[in-house]
Tab-separated table of C-alpha atoms in Angstrom:
chain	number	residue	atom	x	y	z
R	163	MET	CA	9.894	6.683	-15.400
R	164	GLN	CA	10.561	10.402	-15.058
R	165	PRO	CA	12.686	11.894	-12.267
R	166	VAL	CA	10.430	12.877	-9.382
R	167	ALA	CA	11.644	16.463	-9.756
R	168	GLU	CA	9.379	16.632	-12.831
R	169	LEU	CA	6.381	16.393	-10.498
R	170	ALA	CA	7.039	19.881	-9.134
R	171	GLY	CA	5.081	21.515	-11.951
R	172	HIS	CA	1.944	19.607	-10.926
R	173	ALA	CA	2.384	19.875	-7.167
R	174	ALA	CA	0.013	22.818	-6.763
R	175	GLU	CA	-2.808	20.600	-8.067
R	176	LEU	CA	-2.326	17.964	-5.381
R	177	ARG	CA	-4.518	17.664	-2.301
R	178	GLY	CA	-2.775	14.746	-0.658
R	179	VAL	CA	-0.667	11.615	-0.801
R	180	PHE	CA	-1.474	7.918	-0.534
R	181	SER	CA	1.524	5.776	0.393
R	182	ASP	CA	2.595	2.185	0.779
R	183	ILE	CA	4.569	1.298	3.928
R	184	ASP	CA	6.988	-1.640	3.515
R	185	ASP	CA	10.147	-0.623	1.652
R	186	THR	CA	8.512	2.741	0.900
R	187	LEU	CA	8.524	4.240	4.393
R	188	THR	CA	10.675	1.480	5.873
R	189	HIS	CA	14.092	-0.043	5.309
R	190	GLY	CA	14.898	-3.394	6.845
R	191	GLY	CA	11.470	-3.449	8.457
R	192	VAL	CA	11.940	-0.170	10.352
R	193	VAL	CA	10.344	3.180	9.491
R	194	GLU	CA	13.102	5.562	8.480
R	195	LEU	CA	13.320	8.803	10.413
R	196	GLU	CA	13.312	10.837	7.206
R	197	ALA	CA	10.050	9.209	6.113
R	198	TYR	CA	8.209	9.851	9.361
R	199	ALA	CA	9.454	13.436	9.456
R	200	ALA	CA	8.182	13.868	5.893
R	201	LEU	CA	4.729	12.637	6.953
R	202	VAL	CA	4.704	15.265	9.675
R	203	ARG	CA	5.775	17.980	7.218
R	204	ALA	CA	3.109	16.927	4.743
R	205	ARG	CA	0.342	17.135	7.312
R	206	ALA	CA	1.622	20.434	8.688
R	207	ALA	CA	1.507	21.835	5.152
R	208	GLY	CA	-2.135	20.822	4.771
R	209	LEU	CA	-1.720	17.700	2.651
R	210	ARG	CA	-4.062	14.804	3.311
R	211	VAL	CA	-2.203	11.552	3.982
R	212	VAL	CA	-3.461	7.962	3.744
R	213	LEU	CA	-1.374	4.813	4.257
R	214	VAL	CA	-2.115	1.910	1.889
R	215	THR	CA	-0.488	-1.383	2.834
R	216	GLY	CA	-0.640	-5.126	2.495
R	217	ARG	CA	-0.085	-5.336	6.243
R	218	PRO	CA	-2.936	-6.547	8.466
R	219	GLY	CA	-5.997	-4.703	9.651
R	220	GLY	CA	-4.639	-4.795	13.189
R	221	TRP	CA	-1.694	-2.691	12.102
R	222	ALA	CA	-3.919	-0.225	10.254
R	223	GLU	CA	-6.096	0.343	13.307
R	224	VAL	CA	-3.059	1.394	15.327
R	225	LEU	CA	-1.536	3.479	12.532
R	226	ALA	CA	-4.767	5.366	11.885
R	227	SER	CA	-5.116	5.999	15.612
R	228	VAL	CA	-1.697	7.398	16.456
R	229	TRP	CA	0.151	8.385	13.266
R	230	PRO	CA	-0.230	11.766	11.508
R	231	VAL	CA	-2.537	10.340	8.832
R	232	ASP	CA	-6.200	10.616	7.839
R	233	ALA	CA	-6.709	6.883	7.308
R	234	ALA	CA	-4.908	3.570	6.902
R	235	ILE	CA	-5.902	0.968	4.317
R	236	ALA	CA	-4.758	-2.605	4.992
R	237	GLU	CA	-4.690	-6.062	3.425
R	238	ASN	CA	-4.318	-4.571	-0.058
R	239	GLY	CA	-7.689	-2.856	0.177
R	240	GLY	CA	-9.683	-5.413	2.115
R	241	VAL	CA	-10.184	-3.196	5.169
R	242	ALA	CA	-9.540	0.412	6.177
R	243	PHE	CA	-9.642	2.563	9.289
R	244	LEU	CA	-10.742	6.179	8.846
R	245	ARG	CA	-10.591	9.128	11.194
R	246	ARG	CA	-14.026	10.688	10.895
R	247	HIS	CA	-16.214	12.775	13.216
R	248	GLY	CA	-13.651	12.434	15.987
R	249	ARG	CA	-13.745	8.649	15.939
R	250	LEU	CA	-12.016	5.763	14.209
R	251	GLU	CA	-14.269	3.992	11.717
R	252	ARG	CA	-13.611	0.540	10.244
R	253	VAL	CA	-14.672	-0.029	6.638
R	254	TYR	CA	-14.549	-3.294	4.704
R	255	PHE	CA	-14.370	-3.217	0.928
R	256	GLU	CA	-17.099	-5.809	0.580
R	257	ASP	CA	-20.392	-6.175	2.399
R	258	GLY	CA	-20.976	-9.144	4.650
R	259	ASP	CA	-18.992	-10.720	7.432
R	260	PRO	CA	-15.299	-11.156	6.513
R	261	ALA	CA	-15.244	-14.130	8.865
R	262	ASP	CA	-17.167	-15.980	6.165
R	263	ASP	CA	-13.873	-16.283	4.264
R	264	THR	CA	-11.944	-17.550	7.273
R	265	ARG	CA	-12.436	-21.233	6.534
R	266	ARG	CA	-11.508	-20.851	2.867
R	267	LEU	CA	-8.400	-18.839	3.733
R	268	ALA	CA	-7.365	-21.466	6.279
R	269	ALA	CA	-7.720	-24.169	3.635
R	270	VAL	CA	-5.528	-22.207	1.225
R	271	ALA	CA	-2.908	-21.688	3.928
R	272	ASP	CA	-2.866	-25.371	4.877
R	273	ASP	CA	-2.472	-26.388	1.238
R	274	ILE	CA	0.410	-23.985	0.616
R	275	LEU	CA	2.234	-25.109	3.758
R	276	ARG	CA	1.874	-28.753	2.709
R	277	THR	CA	2.827	-28.172	-0.912
R	278	PHE	CA	5.827	-25.899	-0.346
R	279	PRO	CA	8.109	-27.131	2.462
R	280	THR	CA	9.865	-23.770	2.820
R	281	ALA	CA	6.621	-21.756	3.006
R	282	ARG	CA	6.117	-19.773	6.204
R	283	ARG	CA	3.110	-17.770	7.334
R	284	ALA	CA	3.781	-14.071	7.818
R	285	ASP	CA	4.463	-13.084	11.423
R	286	ASP	CA	1.487	-10.722	11.436
R	287	GLY	CA	-1.069	-13.374	10.486
R	288	ALA	CA	-3.004	-13.231	13.755
R	289	LEU	CA	-3.953	-9.619	13.005
R	290	ARG	CA	-5.319	-10.312	9.508
R	291	VAL	CA	-9.021	-10.245	8.678
R	292	THR	CA	-9.518	-10.593	4.910
R	293	ASP	CA	-6.404	-12.365	3.642
R	294	VAL	CA	-3.599	-14.779	4.447
R	295	ALA	CA	0.046	-13.891	3.843
R	296	PHE	CA	3.296	-15.808	3.458
R	297	ASP	CA	6.799	-14.511	4.110
R	298	VAL	CA	8.699	-14.197	0.833
R	299	GLY	CA	11.084	-11.349	1.684
R	300	GLU	CA	10.701	-10.231	5.284
R	301	HIS	CA	12.632	-12.861	7.262
R	302	GLN	CA	13.522	-15.156	4.376
R	303	GLN	CA	14.253	-14.548	0.696
R	304	VAL	CA	12.128	-16.891	-1.397
R	305	PRO	CA	13.261	-17.378	-5.022
R	306	ALA	CA	11.024	-15.686	-7.582
R	307	GLU	CA	10.160	-18.984	-9.250
R	308	VAL	CA	8.939	-20.410	-5.932
R	309	VAL	CA	6.836	-17.314	-5.265
R	310	ALA	CA	5.335	-17.675	-8.740
R	311	ALA	CA	4.537	-21.331	-8.085
R	312	MET	CA	2.933	-20.474	-4.743
R	313	THR	CA	0.682	-17.803	-6.227
R	314	THR	CA	-0.249	-20.088	-9.117
R	315	ARG	CA	-1.325	-22.705	-6.588
R	316	MET	CA	-3.322	-20.116	-4.613
R	317	ARG	CA	-5.214	-19.111	-7.750
R	318	ALA	CA	-5.887	-22.760	-8.562
R	319	LEU	CA	-7.570	-22.938	-5.149
R	320	GLY	CA	-9.839	-20.044	-6.124
R	321	ALA	CA	-8.028	-17.191	-4.386
R	322	ARG	CA	-6.813	-13.914	-5.802
R	323	THR	CA	-3.150	-13.081	-5.210
R	324	LEU	CA	-0.767	-10.165	-4.819
R	325	VAL	CA	2.942	-10.069	-4.049
R	326	SER	CA	4.810	-7.296	-2.240
R	327	SER	CA	8.473	-6.949	-1.379
R	328	VAL	CA	7.849	-8.933	1.821
R	329	HIS	CA	4.711	-11.080	1.440
R	330	ALA	CA	2.659	-13.178	-0.959
R	331	HIS	CA	-1.060	-12.695	-0.280
R	332	ALA	CA	-4.132	-14.838	-0.932
R	333	PHE	CA	-7.629	-13.382	-0.544
R	334	PHE	CA	-11.193	-13.641	-1.811
R	335	HIS	CA	-12.300	-9.997	-1.724
R	336	GLY	CA	-12.413	-7.965	-4.930
R	337	ALA	CA	-10.424	-4.974	-3.708
R	338	ASP	CA	-7.058	-3.556	-4.604
R	339	LYS	CA	-5.141	-0.533	-3.376
R	340	ALA	CA	-6.610	1.758	-6.041
R	341	GLN	CA	-10.251	0.850	-5.488
R	342	MET	CA	-10.078	1.173	-1.720
R	343	SER	CA	-8.138	4.436	-1.994
R	344	ALA	CA	-10.940	5.890	-4.101
R	345	ARG	CA	-13.551	4.623	-1.660
R	346	VAL	CA	-11.758	6.067	1.360
R	347	ALA	CA	-11.329	9.462	-0.309
R	348	GLY	CA	-14.998	9.431	-1.228
R	349	ALA	CA	-16.007	8.639	2.338
R	350	LEU	CA	-13.718	11.231	3.917
R	351	TRP	CA	-13.885	14.088	1.435
R	352	GLY	CA	-16.766	13.331	-0.923
R	353	GLU	CA	-14.557	13.151	-3.986
R	354	PRO	CA	-15.329	11.015	-7.065
R	355	ALA	CA	-12.769	8.472	-8.230
R	356	ALA	CA	-11.644	10.561	-11.218
R	357	GLU	CA	-10.867	13.477	-8.929
R	358	VAL	CA	-8.929	11.226	-6.569
R	359	ALA	CA	-6.855	9.868	-9.448
R	360	ALA	CA	-5.982	13.365	-10.649
R	361	ARG	CA	-5.526	15.261	-7.387
R	362	TYR	CA	-3.579	12.834	-5.196
R	363	ALA	CA	-0.130	11.294	-5.518
R	364	PHE	CA	0.686	7.690	-4.678
R	365	VAL	CA	4.084	6.421	-3.514
R	366	GLY	CA	5.033	2.739	-3.622
R	367	ASP	CA	7.698	0.210	-4.508
R	368	SER	CA	6.427	-3.238	-5.523
R	369	PRO	CA	3.955	-5.355	-7.531
R	370	ASN	CA	1.081	-5.083	-5.060
R	371	ASP	CA	1.161	-1.336	-5.800
R	372	GLN	CA	0.468	-2.026	-9.484
R	373	ALA	CA	-3.214	-1.050	-9.407
R	374	ALA	CA	-2.365	2.221	-7.661
R	375	PHE	CA	0.446	2.993	-10.109
R	376	ALA	CA	-2.093	2.612	-12.909
R	377	PHE	CA	-4.871	4.575	-11.178
R	378	PHE	CA	-3.100	7.678	-9.880
R	379	ALA	CA	-1.967	10.163	-12.528
R	380	HIS	CA	0.925	11.152	-10.270
R	381	SER	CA	2.306	7.794	-9.177
R	382	ILE	CA	5.783	7.699	-7.679
R	383	GLY	CA	8.160	4.817	-7.125
R	384	VAL	CA	10.942	5.061	-4.579
R	385	ALA	CA	14.263	4.156	-6.186
R	386	ASN	CA	14.148	0.517	-5.083
R	387	VAL	CA	11.125	0.016	-7.356
R	388	SER	CA	13.750	-0.639	-10.030
R	389	ARG	CA	13.845	-4.220	-8.747
R	390	TYR	CA	10.383	-4.734	-10.259
R	391	ALA	CA	10.179	-2.004	-12.918
R	392	ALA	CA	10.501	-4.361	-15.871
R	393	SER	CA	7.414	-6.332	-14.804
R	394	LEU	CA	5.184	-3.396	-13.820
R	395	ARG	CA	2.524	-2.479	-16.386
R	396	PRO	CA	2.601	0.462	-16.214
R	397	PRO	CA	5.504	1.407	-13.961
R	398	PRO	CA	5.074	4.482	-11.765
R	399	ARG	CA	5.166	7.776	-13.638
R	400	TYR	CA	7.965	9.185	-11.484
R	401	VAL	CA	10.896	7.699	-9.597
R	402	THR	CA	12.979	9.112	-6.752
R	403	THR	CA	16.758	9.214	-6.594
R	404	ALA	CA	16.868	7.839	-3.052
R	405	PRO	CA	15.462	4.437	-2.023
R	406	TYR	CA	13.082	3.397	0.746
R	407	GLY	CA	12.010	5.995	3.307
R	408	ARG	CA	14.530	8.535	2.091
R	409	GLY	CA	12.912	8.285	-1.325
R	410	PHE	CA	9.503	8.947	0.203
R	411	ALA	CA	10.901	12.032	1.934
R	412	GLU	CA	12.383	13.178	-1.376
R	413	ALA	CA	8.971	12.885	-3.048
R	414	ILE	CA	7.226	14.803	-0.271
R	415	ASP	CA	9.803	17.582	-0.423
R	416	VAL	CA	9.328	17.926	-4.196
R	417	ILE	CA	5.578	18.258	-3.660
R	418	LEU	CA	5.917	20.766	-0.832
R	419	ARG	CA	8.398	22.936	-2.725
R	420	GLY	CA	6.179	22.851	-5.799
R	421	ARG	CA	3.122	23.878	-3.793
R	422	GLY	CA	4.933	26.835	-2.297
R	423	PRO	CA	3.857	28.669	0.853
R	424	ARG	CA	0.182	28.456	1.760
R	425	ALA	CA	-1.834	31.052	3.595
């Protein structure tokens, strides 16, 4: 991973930033002041900003409504909320009624809770639409081998899985953060996927950002990504000096300085 300062030479090419939330904008579950201020600076400078999280659709609806962002993607790409034509628009990655997966997701959740005595549903479960999530790092620290066993069991039950710094997810949709990012950019700005990959940066910190690290040419890990760097294939192209939200702010400042003043 290169120091994020190396991104400055490409900053003028960038049209916007896609960013994870947990442990990228937050620290200890709280958005860091430096990170939110950086979002405001980015928007004021004309950068497009999209949040891309494993958090539930209910969170994304609120974030897209009141934060200085163009859209919020939730549930690792399963659902997104876009600001378009003066209104908030909900978009699912897959056609059909997401409620069709509700029974299957409930069965997966019941099995995991029975099989793993320490398993706990994520606190935000009531706001989820396309996945089910278990707390592995938010309010309890679950050993890596237990997380691996849980996700193996989920896949045996037919689900796809992703793990973030806080949650282990099971879902049946075919999305990931990269695919839904490309779709959202296409819907909002009419850009093809190749253009999105080349002209936008992505900032993240954990394994559920893997697809985005691979997709975006200018992928950035905040310093705490080092916890997972050895298992990421590929790791992010750049890494910040500071961790968490301060690392996000560092990345934004590199981009803004590299872009220079705009008319």
